[in-house]
Every structure is written in structure tokens, then in C-alpha cells.
């Protein structure tokens, strides 16, 4: 008799909720416009922000959260902030 082996489900990655809250608060003032040049430079160098653009979709990844938008970097960063706030409010595990 042959037994099938199954993979254990991947462990959920715990998010650093205080960090997410801080980053979302830093991004919030820029969600309605403004020059984000300094903010983006700081997030990339100090917080590990990764930005990818492919097939008309911009993806931002930072602190274990990823957000995608077909409307560009500004919208993707706005969506990232929303996801981070939702994770903090839920006390989430990604």
C-alpha cells in the first residue's frame, strides 16, 4: 500500500504591527497629493520598499504587505497604506 505525503501548510508570516502603523501614518499625509520624492527615497533605503512595474501594473511591497495598482505608483502606495491600516486594525497575521 502506498501512502501519499502531503505538504504541511505554510506558516503564516507575522506582521510587525507597530511598524505597519508607523509607516501607514507616514504615508497618509501624501495620499491626497504632494511631492513624494523624499518619502519614496526614505522608504526604499530605510524601510525596504520595493517597486515593480510590469504589464501596466505597479506593485509595491514593504513590511510583508504587497499592493498592486494599474494606476501607477501613487495609487499603489495609497492602497498599501490602506492594507497596512486594515492589518493593524485586525491585529492580523498575513
Coordinates of C-alpha atoms in Angstrom, one line a residue:
X1 CA 0.0 0.0 0.0
X2 CA 1.3 3.4 -1.0
X3 CA 0.7 6.4 1.2
X4 CA 0.6 9.9 -0.2
X5 CA 2.6 12.6 1.5
X6 CA 1.1 16.0 1.8
X7 CA 2.9 19.2 2.4
X8 CA 2.2 21.0 5.6
X9 CA 0.5 24.4 5.1
X10 CA 3.0 27.2 5.0
X11 CA 3.2 29.0 8.3
X12 CA 1.6 32.5 8.3
X13 CA 4.1 35.3 8.4
X14 CA 3.6 37.5 11.4
X15 CA 3.5 41.2 10.6
X16 CA 5.2 43.9 12.6
X17 CA 2.0 45.8 13.5
X18 CA 3.7 48.8 15.2
X19 CA 5.9 49.2 12.1
X20 CA 2.9 49.0 9.8
X21 CA 1.1 51.6 11.9
X22 CA 4.1 53.9 11.8
X23 CA 4.6 53.5 8.0
X24 CA 0.9 54.0 7.2
X25 CA 0.9 57.2 9.3
X26 CA 3.9 58.5 7.4
X27 CA 2.2 57.8 4.0
X28 CA -1.2 59.2 5.0
X29 CA -0.4 62.9 4.6
X30 CA 0.7 62.2 1.0
X31 CA -2.4 60.3 0.0
X32 CA -4.1 63.4 -1.4
X33 CA -1.2 64.6 -3.3
X34 CA 2.1 66.4 -2.7
X35 CA 5.7 65.7 -3.6
X36 CA 6.6 62.1 -2.5
X37 CA 10.2 62.2 -3.7
X38 CA 11.8 62.3 -0.3
X39 CA 9.3 59.9 1.2
X40 CA 9.8 57.3 -1.5
X41 CA 13.6 57.6 -1.2
X42 CA 13.5 57.1 2.5
X43 CA 11.1 54.2 2.3
X44 CA 13.3 52.5 -0.3
X45 CA 16.6 53.0 1.6
X46 CA 15.5 52.6 5.2
X47 CA 12.3 50.5 5.1
X48 CA 13.0 48.2 2.1
X49 CA 10.2 49.4 -0.2
X50 CA 10.3 47.5 -3.5
X51 CA 8.5 48.9 -6.6
X52 CA 7.9 46.9 -9.7
X53 CA 6.1 47.9 -12.8
X54 CA 5.1 45.2 -15.4
X55 CA 2.2 44.9 -17.9
X56 CA 0.7 48.1 -16.8
X57 CA 0.5 47.2 -13.1
X58 CA 2.6 48.8 -10.4
X59 CA 3.4 46.6 -7.4
X60 CA 4.7 48.0 -4.1
X61 CA 6.0 45.6 -1.4
X62 CA 7.1 46.6 2.1
X63 CA 7.0 45.1 5.6
X64 CA 5.3 42.0 4.4
X65 CA 2.4 43.7 2.6
X66 CA 2.0 44.0 -1.2
X67 CA -0.3 46.3 -3.1
X68 CA -0.9 46.5 -6.8
X69 CA -2.5 49.1 -9.0
X70 CA -2.9 49.7 -12.7
X71 CA -2.9 53.5 -11.9
X72 CA 0.7 53.8 -11.0
X73 CA 3.0 54.3 -8.0
X74 CA 0.9 56.9 -6.2
X75 CA -2.2 54.7 -6.2
X76 CA -0.3 51.6 -5.3
X77 CA 1.3 53.4 -2.3
X78 CA -2.2 54.6 -1.3
X79 CA -3.5 51.0 -1.5
X80 CA -0.5 49.8 0.5
X81 CA -1.4 52.3 3.3
X82 CA -5.0 51.0 3.3
X83 CA -3.9 47.4 3.6
X84 CA -1.4 48.2 6.4
X85 CA -4.2 50.1 8.4
X86 CA -6.6 47.1 7.9
X87 CA -3.9 44.7 9.1
X88 CA -3.2 46.8 12.2
X89 CA -6.9 47.2 12.9
X90 CA -7.4 43.4 12.6
X91 CA -4.3 42.6 14.6
X92 CA -3.6 40.5 11.5
X93 CA -1.3 37.6 10.5
X94 CA -0.5 37.6 6.8

